[in-house]
Short mmCIF file of C-alpha atoms in Angstrom, two decimals:
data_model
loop_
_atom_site.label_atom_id
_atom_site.label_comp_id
_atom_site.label_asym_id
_atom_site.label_seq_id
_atom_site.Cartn_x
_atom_site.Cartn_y
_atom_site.Cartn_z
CA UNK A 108 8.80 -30.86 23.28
CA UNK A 109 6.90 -29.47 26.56
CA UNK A 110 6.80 -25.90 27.67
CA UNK A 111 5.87 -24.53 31.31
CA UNK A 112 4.37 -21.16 31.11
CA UNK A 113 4.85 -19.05 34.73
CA UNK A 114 3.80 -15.54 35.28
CA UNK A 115 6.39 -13.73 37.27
CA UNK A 116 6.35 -10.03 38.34
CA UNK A 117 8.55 -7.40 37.61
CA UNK A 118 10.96 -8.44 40.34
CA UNK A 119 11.43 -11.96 38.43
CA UNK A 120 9.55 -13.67 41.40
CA UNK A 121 7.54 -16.14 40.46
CA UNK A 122 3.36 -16.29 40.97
CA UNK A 123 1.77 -19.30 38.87
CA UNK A 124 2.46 -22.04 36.64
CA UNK A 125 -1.07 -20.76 35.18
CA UNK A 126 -3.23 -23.72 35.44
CA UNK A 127 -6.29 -23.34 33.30
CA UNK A 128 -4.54 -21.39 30.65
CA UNK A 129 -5.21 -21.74 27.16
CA UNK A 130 -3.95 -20.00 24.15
CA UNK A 131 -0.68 -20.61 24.85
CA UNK A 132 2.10 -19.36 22.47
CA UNK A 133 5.33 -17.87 22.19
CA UNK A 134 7.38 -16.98 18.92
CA UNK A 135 11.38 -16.50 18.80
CA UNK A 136 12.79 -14.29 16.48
CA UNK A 137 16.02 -12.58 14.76
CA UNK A 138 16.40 -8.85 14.73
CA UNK A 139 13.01 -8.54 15.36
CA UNK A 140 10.99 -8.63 19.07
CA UNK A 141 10.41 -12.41 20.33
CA UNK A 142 6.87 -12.26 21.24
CA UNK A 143 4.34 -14.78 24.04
CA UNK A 144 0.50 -14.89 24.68
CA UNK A 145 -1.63 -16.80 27.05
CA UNK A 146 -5.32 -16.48 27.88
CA UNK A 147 -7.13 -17.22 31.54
CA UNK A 148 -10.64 -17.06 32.67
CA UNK A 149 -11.79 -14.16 34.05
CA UNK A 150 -11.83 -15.78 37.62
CA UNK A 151 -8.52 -17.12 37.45
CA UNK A 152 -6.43 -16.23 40.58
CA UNK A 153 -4.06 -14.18 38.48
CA UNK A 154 -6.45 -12.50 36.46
CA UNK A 155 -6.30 -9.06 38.20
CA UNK A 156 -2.40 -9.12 38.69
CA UNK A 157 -2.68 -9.67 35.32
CA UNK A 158 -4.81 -6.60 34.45
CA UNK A 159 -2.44 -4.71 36.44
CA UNK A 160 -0.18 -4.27 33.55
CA UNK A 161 3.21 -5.32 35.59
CA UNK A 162 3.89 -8.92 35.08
CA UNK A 163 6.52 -10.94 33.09
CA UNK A 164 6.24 -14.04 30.66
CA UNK A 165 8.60 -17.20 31.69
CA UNK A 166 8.46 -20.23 29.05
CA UNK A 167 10.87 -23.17 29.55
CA UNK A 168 10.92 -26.29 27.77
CA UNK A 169 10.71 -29.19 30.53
CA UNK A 170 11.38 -32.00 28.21
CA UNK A 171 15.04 -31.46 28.90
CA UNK A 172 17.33 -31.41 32.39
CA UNK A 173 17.78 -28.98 33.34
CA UNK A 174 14.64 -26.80 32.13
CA UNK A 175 15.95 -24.67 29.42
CA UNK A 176 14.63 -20.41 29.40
CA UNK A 177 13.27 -20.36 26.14
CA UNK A 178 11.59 -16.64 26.26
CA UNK A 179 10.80 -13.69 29.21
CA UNK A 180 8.71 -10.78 28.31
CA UNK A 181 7.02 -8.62 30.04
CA UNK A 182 3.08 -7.80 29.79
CA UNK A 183 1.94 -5.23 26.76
CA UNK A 184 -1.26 -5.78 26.82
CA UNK A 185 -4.00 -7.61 28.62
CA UNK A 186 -7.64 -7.68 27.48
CA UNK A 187 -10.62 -8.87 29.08
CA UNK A 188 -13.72 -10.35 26.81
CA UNK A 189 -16.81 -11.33 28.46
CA UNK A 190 -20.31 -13.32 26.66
CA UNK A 191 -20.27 -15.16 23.87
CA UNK A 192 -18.68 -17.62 26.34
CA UNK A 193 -15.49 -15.75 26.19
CA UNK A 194 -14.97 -14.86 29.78
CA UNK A 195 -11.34 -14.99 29.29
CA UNK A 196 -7.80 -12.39 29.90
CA UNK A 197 -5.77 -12.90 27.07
CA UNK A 198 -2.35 -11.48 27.33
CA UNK A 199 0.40 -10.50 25.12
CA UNK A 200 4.25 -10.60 26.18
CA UNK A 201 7.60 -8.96 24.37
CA UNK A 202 11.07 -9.30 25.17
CA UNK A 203 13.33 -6.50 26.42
CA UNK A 204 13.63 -4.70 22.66
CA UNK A 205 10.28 -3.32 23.74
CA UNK A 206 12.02 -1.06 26.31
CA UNK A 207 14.35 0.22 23.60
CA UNK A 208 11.40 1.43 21.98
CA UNK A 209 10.46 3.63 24.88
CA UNK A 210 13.93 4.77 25.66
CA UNK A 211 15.60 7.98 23.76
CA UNK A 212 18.80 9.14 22.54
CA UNK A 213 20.03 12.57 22.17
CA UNK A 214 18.40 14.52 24.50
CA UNK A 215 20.35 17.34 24.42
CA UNK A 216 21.30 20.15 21.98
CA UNK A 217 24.10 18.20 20.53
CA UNK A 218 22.38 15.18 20.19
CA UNK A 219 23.65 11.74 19.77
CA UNK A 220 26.46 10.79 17.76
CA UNK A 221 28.84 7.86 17.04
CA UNK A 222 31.94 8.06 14.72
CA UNK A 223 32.69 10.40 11.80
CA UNK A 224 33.20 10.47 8.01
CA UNK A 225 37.16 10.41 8.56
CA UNK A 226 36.77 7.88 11.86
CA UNK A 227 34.11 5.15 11.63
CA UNK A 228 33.42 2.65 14.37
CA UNK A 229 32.10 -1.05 14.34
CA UNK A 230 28.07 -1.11 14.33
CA UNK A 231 28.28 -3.31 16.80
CA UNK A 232 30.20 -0.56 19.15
CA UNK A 233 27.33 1.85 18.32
CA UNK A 234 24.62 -0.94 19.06
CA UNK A 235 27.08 -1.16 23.20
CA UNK A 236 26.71 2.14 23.70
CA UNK A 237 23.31 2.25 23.10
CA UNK A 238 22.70 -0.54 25.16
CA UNK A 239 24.80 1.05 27.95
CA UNK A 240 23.79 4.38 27.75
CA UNK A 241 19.77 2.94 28.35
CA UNK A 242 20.86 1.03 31.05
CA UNK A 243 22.52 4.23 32.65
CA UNK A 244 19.47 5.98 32.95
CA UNK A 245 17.71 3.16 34.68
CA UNK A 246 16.64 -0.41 34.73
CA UNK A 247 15.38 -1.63 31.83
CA UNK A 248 14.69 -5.11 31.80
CA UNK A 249 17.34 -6.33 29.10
CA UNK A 250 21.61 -6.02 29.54
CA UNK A 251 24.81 -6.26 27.41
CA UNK A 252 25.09 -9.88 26.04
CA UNK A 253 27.60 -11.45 23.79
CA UNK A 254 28.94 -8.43 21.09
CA UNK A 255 31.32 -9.86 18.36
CA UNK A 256 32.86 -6.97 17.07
CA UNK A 257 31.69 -6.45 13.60
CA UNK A 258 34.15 -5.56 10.53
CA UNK A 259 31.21 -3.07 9.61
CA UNK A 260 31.80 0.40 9.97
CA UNK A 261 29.39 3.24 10.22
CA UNK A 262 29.59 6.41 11.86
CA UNK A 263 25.83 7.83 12.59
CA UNK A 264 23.97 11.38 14.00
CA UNK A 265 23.61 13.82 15.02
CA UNK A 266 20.21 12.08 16.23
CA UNK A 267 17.98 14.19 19.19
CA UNK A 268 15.08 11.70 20.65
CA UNK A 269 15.52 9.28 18.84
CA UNK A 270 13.95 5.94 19.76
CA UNK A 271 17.02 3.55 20.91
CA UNK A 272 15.45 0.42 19.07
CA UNK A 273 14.66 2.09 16.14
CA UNK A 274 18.60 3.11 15.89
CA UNK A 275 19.57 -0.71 16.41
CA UNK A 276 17.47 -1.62 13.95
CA UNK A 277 18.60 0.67 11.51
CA UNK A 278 22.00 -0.28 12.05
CA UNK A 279 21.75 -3.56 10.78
CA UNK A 280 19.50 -2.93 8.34
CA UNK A 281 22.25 -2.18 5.73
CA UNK A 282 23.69 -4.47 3.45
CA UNK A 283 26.80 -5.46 5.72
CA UNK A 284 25.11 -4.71 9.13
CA UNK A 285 25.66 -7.04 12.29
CA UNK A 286 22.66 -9.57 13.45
CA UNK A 287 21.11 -9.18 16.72
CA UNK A 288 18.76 -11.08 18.87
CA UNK A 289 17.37 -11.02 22.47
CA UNK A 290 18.17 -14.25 24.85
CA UNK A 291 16.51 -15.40 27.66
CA UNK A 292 18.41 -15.44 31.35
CA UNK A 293 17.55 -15.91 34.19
CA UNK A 294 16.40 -12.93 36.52
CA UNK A 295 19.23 -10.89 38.07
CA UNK A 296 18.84 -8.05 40.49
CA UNK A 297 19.07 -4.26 39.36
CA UNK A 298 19.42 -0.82 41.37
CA UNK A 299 15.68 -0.91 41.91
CA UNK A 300 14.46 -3.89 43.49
CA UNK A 301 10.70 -3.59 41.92
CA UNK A 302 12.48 -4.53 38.50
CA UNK A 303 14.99 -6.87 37.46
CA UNK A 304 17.11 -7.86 34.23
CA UNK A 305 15.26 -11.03 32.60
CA UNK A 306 16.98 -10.89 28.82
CA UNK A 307 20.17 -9.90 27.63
CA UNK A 308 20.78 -8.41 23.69
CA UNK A 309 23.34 -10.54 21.46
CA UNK A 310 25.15 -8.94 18.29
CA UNK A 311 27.36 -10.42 15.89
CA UNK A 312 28.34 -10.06 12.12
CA UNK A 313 26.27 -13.11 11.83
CA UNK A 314 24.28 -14.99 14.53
CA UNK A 315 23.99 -18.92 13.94
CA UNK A 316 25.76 -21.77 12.15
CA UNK A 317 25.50 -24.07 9.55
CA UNK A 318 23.65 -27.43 11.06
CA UNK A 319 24.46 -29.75 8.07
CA UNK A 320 23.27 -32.49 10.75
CA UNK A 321 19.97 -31.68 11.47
CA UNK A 322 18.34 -31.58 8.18
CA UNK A 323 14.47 -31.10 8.18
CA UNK A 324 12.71 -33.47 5.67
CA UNK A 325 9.20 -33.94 4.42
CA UNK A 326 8.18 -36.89 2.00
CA UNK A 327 11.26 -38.38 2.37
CA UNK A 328 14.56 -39.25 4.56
CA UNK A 329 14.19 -38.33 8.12
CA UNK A 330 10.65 -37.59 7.59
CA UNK A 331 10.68 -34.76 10.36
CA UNK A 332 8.35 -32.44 8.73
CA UNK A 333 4.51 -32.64 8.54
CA UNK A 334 3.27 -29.74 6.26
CA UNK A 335 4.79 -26.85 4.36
CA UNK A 336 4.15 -23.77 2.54
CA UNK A 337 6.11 -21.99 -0.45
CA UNK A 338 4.95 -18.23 -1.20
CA UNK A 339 6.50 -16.42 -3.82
CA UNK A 340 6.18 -13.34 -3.90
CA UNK A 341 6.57 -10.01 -6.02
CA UNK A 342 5.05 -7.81 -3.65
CA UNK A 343 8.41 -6.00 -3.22
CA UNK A 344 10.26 -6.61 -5.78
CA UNK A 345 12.42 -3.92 -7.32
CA UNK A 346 15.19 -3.13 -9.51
CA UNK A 347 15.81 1.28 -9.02
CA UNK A 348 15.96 2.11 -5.21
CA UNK A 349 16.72 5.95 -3.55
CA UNK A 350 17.59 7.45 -0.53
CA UNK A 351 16.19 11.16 -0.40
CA UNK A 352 18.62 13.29 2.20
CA UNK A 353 16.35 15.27 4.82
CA UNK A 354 14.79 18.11 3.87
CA UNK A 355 15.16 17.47 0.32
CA UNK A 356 14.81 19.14 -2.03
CA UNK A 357 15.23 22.59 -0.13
CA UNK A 358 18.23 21.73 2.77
CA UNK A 359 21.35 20.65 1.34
CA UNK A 360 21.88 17.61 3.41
CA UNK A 361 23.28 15.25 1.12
CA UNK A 362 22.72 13.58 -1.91
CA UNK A 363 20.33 11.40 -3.38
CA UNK A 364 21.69 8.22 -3.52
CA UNK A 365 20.38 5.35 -5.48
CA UNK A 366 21.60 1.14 -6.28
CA UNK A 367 20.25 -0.33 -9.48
CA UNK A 368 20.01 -4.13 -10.89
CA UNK A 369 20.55 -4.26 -14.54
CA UNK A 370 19.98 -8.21 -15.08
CA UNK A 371 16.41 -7.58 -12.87
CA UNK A 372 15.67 -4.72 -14.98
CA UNK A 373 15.81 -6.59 -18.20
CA UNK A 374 14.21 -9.51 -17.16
CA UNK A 375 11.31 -7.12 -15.60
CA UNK A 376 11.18 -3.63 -16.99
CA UNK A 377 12.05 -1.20 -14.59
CA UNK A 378 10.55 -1.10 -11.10
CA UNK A 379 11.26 1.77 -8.75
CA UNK A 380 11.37 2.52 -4.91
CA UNK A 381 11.95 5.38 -2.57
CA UNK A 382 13.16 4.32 0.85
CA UNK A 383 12.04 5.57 3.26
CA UNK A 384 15.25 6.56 6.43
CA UNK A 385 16.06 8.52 9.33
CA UNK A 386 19.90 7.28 8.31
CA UNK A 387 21.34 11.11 7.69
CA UNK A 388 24.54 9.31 6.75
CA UNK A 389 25.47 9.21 3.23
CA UNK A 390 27.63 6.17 3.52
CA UNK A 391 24.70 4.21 5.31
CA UNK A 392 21.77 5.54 3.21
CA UNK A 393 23.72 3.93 0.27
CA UNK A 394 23.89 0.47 2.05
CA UNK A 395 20.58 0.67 2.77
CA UNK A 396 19.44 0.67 -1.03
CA UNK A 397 22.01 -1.51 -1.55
CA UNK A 398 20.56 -3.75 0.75
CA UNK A 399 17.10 -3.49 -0.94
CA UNK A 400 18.49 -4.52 -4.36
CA UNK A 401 20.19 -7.19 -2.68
CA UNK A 402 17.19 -8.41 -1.24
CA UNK A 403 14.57 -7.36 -3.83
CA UNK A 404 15.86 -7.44 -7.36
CA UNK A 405 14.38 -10.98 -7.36
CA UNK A 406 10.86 -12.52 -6.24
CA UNK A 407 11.28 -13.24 -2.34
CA UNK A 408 11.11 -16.91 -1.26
CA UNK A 409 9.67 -17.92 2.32
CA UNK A 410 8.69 -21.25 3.82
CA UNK A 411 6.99 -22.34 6.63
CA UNK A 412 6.58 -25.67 8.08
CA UNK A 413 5.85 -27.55 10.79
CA UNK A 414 8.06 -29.97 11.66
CA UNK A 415 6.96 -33.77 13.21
CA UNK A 416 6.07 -33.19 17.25
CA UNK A 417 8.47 -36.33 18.43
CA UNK A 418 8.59 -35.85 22.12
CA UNK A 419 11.55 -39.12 22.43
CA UNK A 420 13.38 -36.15 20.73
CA UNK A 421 15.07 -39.17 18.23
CA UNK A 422 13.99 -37.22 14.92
CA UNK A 423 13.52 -33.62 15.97
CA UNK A 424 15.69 -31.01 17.41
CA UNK A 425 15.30 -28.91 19.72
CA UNK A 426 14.96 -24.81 20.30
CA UNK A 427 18.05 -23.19 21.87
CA UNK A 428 19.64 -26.60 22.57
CA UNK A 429 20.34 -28.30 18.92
CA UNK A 430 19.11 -25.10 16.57
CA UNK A 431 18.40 -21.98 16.87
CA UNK A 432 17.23 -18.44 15.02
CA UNK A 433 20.18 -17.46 12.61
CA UNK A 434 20.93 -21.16 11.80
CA UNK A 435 21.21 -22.31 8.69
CA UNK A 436 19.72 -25.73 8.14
CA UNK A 437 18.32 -28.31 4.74
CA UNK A 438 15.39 -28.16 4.11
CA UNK A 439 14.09 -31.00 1.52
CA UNK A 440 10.64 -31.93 0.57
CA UNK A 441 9.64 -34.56 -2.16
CA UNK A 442 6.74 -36.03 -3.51
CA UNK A 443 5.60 -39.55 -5.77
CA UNK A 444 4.32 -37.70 -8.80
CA UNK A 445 0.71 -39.06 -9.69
CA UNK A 446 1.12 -41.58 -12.20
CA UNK A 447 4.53 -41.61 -11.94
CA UNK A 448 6.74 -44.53 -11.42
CA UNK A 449 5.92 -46.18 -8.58
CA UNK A 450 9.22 -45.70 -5.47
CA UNK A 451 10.63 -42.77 -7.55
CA UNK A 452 10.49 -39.59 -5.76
CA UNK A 453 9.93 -35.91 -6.99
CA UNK A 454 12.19 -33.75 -5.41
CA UNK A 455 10.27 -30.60 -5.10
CA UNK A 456 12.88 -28.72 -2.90
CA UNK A 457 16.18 -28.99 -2.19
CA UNK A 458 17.84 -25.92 -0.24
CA UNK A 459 19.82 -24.25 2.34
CA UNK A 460 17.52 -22.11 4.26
CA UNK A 461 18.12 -19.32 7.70
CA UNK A 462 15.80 -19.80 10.11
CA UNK A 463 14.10 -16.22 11.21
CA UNK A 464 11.38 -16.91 13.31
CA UNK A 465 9.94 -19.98 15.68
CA UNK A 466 6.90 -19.93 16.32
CA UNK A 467 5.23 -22.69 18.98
CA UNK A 468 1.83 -23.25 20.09
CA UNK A 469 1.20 -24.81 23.03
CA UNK A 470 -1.83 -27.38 23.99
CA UNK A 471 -3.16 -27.30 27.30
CA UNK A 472 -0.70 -30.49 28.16
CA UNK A 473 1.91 -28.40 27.51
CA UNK A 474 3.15 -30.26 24.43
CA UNK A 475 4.62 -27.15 21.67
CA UNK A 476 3.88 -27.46 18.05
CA UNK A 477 6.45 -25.27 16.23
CA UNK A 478 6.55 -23.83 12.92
CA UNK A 479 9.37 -22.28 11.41
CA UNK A 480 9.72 -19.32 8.78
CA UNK A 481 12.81 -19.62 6.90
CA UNK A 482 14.32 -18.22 3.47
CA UNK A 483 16.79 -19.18 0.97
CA UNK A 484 20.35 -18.52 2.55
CA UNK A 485 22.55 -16.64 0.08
#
């Protein structure tokens, strides 16, 4: 696959292709920011616009007609490093979720608030509103995409300045709670003419599908993948989580609520966890720990691996056009076992597996390398 890096400004209008630019990355992501970086020479022509602070991020993959947006971010930071034969700008890039982290809710005496005990709503109605209500108040580099109305409920607040990303996230951070992402698209005018829209937010119960047909495969079959890591880890692992209501223990704003594995406990003695919430909701503090022992009662499996950089495209898929985050894929990996019989084949792994994150680094030729982070699909 090949990528074309441009540096736009705020207005979406494009500057450079960024010849001489090294350290070229970007990394796509599921309910988390998608991230890019890129690093000039000092005297490159765009190295002060750069430095400026007010510039946007514009990957595309080229191998395919026509060009395909695979991120836009805007500039977070830019830092300059000169001797030790540095002499370089290397810049950092986020999609529009950044924004939602400088934008409040609330700001008023009555705060913000969304449903009731008696009269829940679908998250995914909170997450609109939120959405709408920042782009009320101004421009804000990311709009309303696709919203599939979720079958989970929640009512939330009263919240007062309250970061508007933060409350997204901790909407779907609960057992049931709707996936989001942020997509690409390309620049459309706004009220203000300095700044336009350059990604849109998606929401669903679940983002992505099952790709049965696009299997990735290392040691064996398709032979797609070049290298892979396994970590297991207990790091997090627990089988006793709480929720503490605010103020506790002097207001009385709720009860502690708590979600316990029994068949974790035995196998592991008992491990315990406070978690930590601005939820004020007793409903959704409770599917919040129930989401931990959902996720934790059990050592946490995550892979990465880089798949086989085939640019005739005849054994590897490609971003946003044959997979994507939220897709579930195989993943297979087997081995001849030393002194084993020669043609038979260990098969090491053999699993269903999301995809949460792409990462792709890209060579000065503009060929991408990506590397995925996955985990066992339940």
């Amino acid at each position: 696959m090949a990528y074309q890096f441009i540096l736009e400004d705020l207005a979406g209008r494009a500057l450079s292709d960024l010849p001489g630019a090294t350290g070229k990355s970007f990394a796509r992501a599921m309910l988390g920011m998608s991230t890019g970086s890129v690093t000039v020479p000092i005297w490159h022509e765009q190295a002060d616009f750069m430095l400026g602070g007010d510039a946007l991020l514009h990957v595309s993959d080229t191998s395919v007609y026509p060009h395909l947006d695979i991120f836009r971010g805007r500039l977070i930071t830019a830092e300059e490093n000169a001797g030790d034969g540095k002499d370089t700008i290397k810049a950092s890039f986020a999609d529009g979720f950044w924004t939602l982290m400088k934008r409040l809710c609330g700001k008023s005496t009555t705060g913000f608030s969304q449903g009731t005990a008696s009269s829940m709503v679908a998250a995914t109605a909170i997450i609109q509103s939120l959405i709408n209500a920042t782009i009320a108040e101004g421009p804000a580099g990311i709009r309303l995409g696709s919203i599939t109305a979720s079958p989970a409920t929640a009512y939330t607040g009263p919240h007062f300045y309250k970061k508007i990303g933060e409350l997204i996230a901790e909407l779907s951070a609960v057992l049931d709670g709707p996936d989001w992402r942020v997509d690409p698209i390309a620049t459309t005018a706004t009220s203000n003419p300095a700044l336009c829209d350059y990604c849109e937010l998606v929401a669903a119960p679940a983002l992505g599908s099952y790709l049965p047909d696009h299997p990735f495969e290392f040691g064996d079959g398709r032979l797609n993948v070049k290298s892979y890591n396994r970590v297991v880890s207990n790091e997090g692992v627990g089988n006793a989580f709480y929720s503490l209501p605010s103020g506790f223990p002097d207001a009385g704003n709720g009860a502690v609520v708590t979600a316990t594995d029994a068949s974790s406990k035995a196998a592991r003695g008992l491990l315990e966890d406070v978690v930590p919430t601005d939820l004020t909701v007793d409903t959704l503090r409770q599917q919040l720990v129930n989401l931990h022992i959902a996720v934790r009662a059990n050592p946490r499996q995550t892979f990465t691996f880089k798949p086989v950089n085939d640019l005739s495209g005849d054994r590897l898929p490609r971003l946003r056009s044959d997979y994507d985050v939220g897709d579930v894929i195989p993943f297979r990996a087997a081995f001849t076992r030393a002194g084993g019989q020669y043609g038979v084949l260990d098969k090491r792994v053999d699993i269903l597996a999301r995809i949460f994150q792409v990462e792709v680094t890209v060579d000065e030729e503009g060929v991408g390398q990506p590397e995925f982070t996955i985990s066992p699909s339940n």
